[in-house]
CSV table of C-alpha atoms in Angstrom, one decimal:
chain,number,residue,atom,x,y,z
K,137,UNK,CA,-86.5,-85.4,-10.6
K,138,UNK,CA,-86.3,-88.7,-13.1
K,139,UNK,CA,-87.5,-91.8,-11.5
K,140,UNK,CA,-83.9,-94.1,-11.3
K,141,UNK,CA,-86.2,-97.3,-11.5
K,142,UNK,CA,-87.9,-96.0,-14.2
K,143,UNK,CA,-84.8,-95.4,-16.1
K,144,UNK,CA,-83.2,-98.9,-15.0
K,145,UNK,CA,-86.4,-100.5,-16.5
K,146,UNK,CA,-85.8,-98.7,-19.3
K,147,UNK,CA,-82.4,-99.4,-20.0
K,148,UNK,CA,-83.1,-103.3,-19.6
K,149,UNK,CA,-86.1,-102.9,-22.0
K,150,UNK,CA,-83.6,-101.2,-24.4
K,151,UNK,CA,-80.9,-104.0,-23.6
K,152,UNK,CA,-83.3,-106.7,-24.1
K,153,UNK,CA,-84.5,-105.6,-27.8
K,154,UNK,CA,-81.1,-104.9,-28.6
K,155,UNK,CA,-80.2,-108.4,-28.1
K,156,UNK,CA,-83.3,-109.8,-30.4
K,157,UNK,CA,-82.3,-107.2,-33.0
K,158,UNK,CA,-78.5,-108.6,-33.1
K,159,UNK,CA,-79.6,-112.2,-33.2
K,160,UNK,CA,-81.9,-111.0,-36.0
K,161,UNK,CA,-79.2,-109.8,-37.9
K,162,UNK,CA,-77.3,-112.7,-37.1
K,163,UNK,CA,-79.3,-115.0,-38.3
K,164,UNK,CA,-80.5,-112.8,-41.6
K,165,UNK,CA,-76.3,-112.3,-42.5
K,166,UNK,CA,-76.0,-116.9,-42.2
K,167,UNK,CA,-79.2,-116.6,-44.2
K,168,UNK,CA,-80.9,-118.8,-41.8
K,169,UNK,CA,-84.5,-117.6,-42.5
K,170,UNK,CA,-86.6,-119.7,-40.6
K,171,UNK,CA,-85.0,-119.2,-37.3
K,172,UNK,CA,-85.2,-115.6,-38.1
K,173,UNK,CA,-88.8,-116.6,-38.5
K,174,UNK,CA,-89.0,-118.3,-34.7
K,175,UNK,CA,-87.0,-115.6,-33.4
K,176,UNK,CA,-89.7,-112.8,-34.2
K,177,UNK,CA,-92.6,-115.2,-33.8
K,178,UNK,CA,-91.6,-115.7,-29.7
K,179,UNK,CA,-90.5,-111.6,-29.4
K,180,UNK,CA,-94.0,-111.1,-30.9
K,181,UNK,CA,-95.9,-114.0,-28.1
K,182,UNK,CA,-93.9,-112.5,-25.5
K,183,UNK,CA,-94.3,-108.9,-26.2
K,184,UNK,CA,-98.5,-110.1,-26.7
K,185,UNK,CA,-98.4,-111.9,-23.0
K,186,UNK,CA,-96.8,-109.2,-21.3
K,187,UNK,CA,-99.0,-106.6,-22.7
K,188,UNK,CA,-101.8,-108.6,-21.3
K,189,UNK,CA,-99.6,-109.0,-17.7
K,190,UNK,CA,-99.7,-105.7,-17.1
K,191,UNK,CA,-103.6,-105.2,-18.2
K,192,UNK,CA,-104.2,-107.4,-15.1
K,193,UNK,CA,-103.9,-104.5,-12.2
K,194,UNK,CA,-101.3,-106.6,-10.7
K,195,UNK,CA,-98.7,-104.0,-10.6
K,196,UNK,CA,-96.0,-105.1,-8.3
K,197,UNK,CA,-96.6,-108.7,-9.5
K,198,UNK,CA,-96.3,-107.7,-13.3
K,199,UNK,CA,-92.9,-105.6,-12.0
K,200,UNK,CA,-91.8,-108.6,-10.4
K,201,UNK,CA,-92.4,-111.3,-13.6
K,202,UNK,CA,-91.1,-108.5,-16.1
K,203,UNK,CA,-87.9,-107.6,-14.1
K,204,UNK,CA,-87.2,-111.1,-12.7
K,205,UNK,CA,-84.7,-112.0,-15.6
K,206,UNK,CA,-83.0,-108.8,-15.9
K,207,UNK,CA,-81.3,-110.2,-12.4
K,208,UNK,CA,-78.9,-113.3,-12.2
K,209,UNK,CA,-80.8,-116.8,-11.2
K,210,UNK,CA,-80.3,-120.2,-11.9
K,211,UNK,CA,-83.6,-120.5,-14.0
K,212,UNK,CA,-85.5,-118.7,-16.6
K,213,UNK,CA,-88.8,-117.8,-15.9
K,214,UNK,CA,-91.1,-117.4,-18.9
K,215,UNK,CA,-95.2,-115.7,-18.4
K,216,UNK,CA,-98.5,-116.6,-20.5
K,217,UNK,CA,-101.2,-114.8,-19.7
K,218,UNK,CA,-104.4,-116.5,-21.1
K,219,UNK,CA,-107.0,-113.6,-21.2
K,220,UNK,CA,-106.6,-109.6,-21.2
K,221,UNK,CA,-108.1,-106.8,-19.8
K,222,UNK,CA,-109.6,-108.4,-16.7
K,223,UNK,CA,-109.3,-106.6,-12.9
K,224,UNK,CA,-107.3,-109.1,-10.8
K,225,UNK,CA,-106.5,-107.0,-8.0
K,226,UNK,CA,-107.9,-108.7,-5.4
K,227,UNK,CA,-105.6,-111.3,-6.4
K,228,UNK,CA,-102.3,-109.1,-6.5
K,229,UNK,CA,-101.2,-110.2,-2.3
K,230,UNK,CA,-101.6,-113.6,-3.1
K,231,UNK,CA,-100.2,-114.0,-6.4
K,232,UNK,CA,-96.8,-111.9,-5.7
K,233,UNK,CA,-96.7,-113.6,-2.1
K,234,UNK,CA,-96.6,-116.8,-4.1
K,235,UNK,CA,-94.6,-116.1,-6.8
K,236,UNK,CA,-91.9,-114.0,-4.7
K,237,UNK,CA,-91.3,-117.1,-1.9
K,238,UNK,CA,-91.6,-119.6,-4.1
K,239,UNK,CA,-88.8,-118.3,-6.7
K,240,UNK,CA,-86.2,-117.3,-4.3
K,241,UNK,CA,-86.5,-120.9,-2.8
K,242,UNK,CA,-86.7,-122.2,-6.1
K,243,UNK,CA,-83.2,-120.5,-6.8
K,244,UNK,CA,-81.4,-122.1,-3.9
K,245,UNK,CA,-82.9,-125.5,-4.3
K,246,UNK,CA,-81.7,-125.7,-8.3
K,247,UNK,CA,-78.7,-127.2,-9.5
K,248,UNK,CA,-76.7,-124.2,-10.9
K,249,UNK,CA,-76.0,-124.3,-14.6
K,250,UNK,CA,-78.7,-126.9,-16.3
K,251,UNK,CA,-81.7,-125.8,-18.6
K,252,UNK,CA,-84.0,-124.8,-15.3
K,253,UNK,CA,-87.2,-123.1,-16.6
K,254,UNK,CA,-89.7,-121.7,-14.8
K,255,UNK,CA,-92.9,-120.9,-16.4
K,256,UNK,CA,-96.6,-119.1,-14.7
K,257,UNK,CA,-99.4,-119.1,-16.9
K,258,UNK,CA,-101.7,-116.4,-15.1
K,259,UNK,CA,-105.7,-118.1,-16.1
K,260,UNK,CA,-107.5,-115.2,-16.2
K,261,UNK,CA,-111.0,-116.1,-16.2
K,262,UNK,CA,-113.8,-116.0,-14.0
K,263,UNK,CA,-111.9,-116.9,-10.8
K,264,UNK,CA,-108.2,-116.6,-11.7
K,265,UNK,CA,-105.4,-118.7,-10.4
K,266,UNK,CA,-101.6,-119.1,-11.4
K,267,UNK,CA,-99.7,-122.1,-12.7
K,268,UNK,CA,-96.8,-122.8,-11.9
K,269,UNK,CA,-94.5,-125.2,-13.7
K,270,UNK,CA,-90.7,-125.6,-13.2
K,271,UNK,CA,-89.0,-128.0,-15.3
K,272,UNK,CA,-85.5,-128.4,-14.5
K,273,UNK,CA,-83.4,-130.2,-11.7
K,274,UNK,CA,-83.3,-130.1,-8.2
K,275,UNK,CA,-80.4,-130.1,-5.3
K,276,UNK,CA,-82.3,-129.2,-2.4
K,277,UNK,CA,-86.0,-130.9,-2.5
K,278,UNK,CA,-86.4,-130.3,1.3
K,279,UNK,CA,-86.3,-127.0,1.1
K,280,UNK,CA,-89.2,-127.2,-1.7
K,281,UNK,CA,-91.1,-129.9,0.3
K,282,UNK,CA,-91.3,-127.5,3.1
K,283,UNK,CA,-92.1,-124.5,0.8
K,284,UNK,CA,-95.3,-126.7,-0.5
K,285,UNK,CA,-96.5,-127.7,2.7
K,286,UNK,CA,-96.0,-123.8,4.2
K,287,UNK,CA,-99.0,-122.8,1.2
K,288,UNK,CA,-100.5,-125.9,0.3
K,289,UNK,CA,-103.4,-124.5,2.8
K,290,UNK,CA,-102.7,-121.5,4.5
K,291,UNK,CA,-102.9,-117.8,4.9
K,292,UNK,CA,-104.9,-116.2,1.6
K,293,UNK,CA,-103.3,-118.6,-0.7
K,294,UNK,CA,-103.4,-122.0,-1.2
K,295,UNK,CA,-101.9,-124.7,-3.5
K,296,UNK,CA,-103.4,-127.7,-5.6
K,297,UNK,CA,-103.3,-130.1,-8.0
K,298,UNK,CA,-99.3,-130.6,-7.1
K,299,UNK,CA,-97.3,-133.1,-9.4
K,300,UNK,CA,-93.5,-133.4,-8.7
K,301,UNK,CA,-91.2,-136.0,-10.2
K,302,UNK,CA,-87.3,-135.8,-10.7
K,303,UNK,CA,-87.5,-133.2,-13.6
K,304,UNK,CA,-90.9,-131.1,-13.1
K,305,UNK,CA,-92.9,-129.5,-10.1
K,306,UNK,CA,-96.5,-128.5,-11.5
K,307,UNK,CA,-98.8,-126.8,-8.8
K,308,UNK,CA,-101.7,-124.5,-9.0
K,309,UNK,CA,-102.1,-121.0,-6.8
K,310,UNK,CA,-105.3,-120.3,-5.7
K,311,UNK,CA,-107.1,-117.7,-3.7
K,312,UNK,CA,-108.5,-118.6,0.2
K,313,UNK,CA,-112.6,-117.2,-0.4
């Protein structure tokens, strides 16, 4: 028997490249050439950080970051992965615990419908961590506050280096040794 989540995945893949490919054209029959240009350049970076994502043997984090857009939010989230090929596993609880809590609060604190972008950089180096930096606007900062101060120490995980004005929230995700 198929896998149906397989084949959903496969379809939004499909739907997503479809997209690029139309804009392509677009942009090739207006003869704008440079954007064409941008266009492939950022399929190519994000094709090149995703490939690395799922290197990481994160597996139900790298489903979670590859499939989060495919579903409707107020924000876009966006991945860099800065290294490839290294064995993050131990990190996998942690990392999807994070990123799981902290975007489905992030989506009810946002004001609907104005340029919020969300992007985690996965630092994958000798001890790994996740940035986290939303840039965007905020409706509900209590329910953030209290988010941040749930993991800013606690369980497996903790958060650092946290910066929040009106228009950003930049924290770091670490593991508990």
């Amino acid at each position: 028997m198929v896998d149906r989540e397989l084949l959903d995945c496969l379809r939004h893949s499909r739907h997503d490249w479809m997209n690029t490919i139309q804009i392509l054209k677009g942009n090739i029959a207006l003869g704008h050439i440079d954007r064409v240009d941008q266009i492939m350049d950022d399929a190519i970076r994000k094709s090149e950080h995703e490939s690395r994502l799922s290197s990481l043997n994160v597996p139900s984090t790298a489903m979670f970051l590859l499939t989060f857009n495919w579903h409707s939010h107020w924000f876009y989230l966006d991945i860099e992965v800065s290294a490839k090929n290294v064995d993050c596993q131990s990190y996998e609880h942690c990392w999807y615990e994070i990123l799981s809590s902290f975007t489905q609060e992030l989506d009810k604190s946002v004001k609907p419908g104005k340029e919020n972008q969300l992007l985690v950089t996965i630092h994958a180096y000798e001890e790994p961590y996740l940035e986290i930096d939303f840039q965007g606007e905020l409706e509900q900062t209590e329910r953030i506050e209290n988010w941040l101060a749930l993991f800013s120490n606690s369980g497996k995980c903790y958060l650092e280096d946290i910066v929040w004005n009106e228009k950003e929230l930049l924290f770091v995700a670490l593991n508990n040794k």
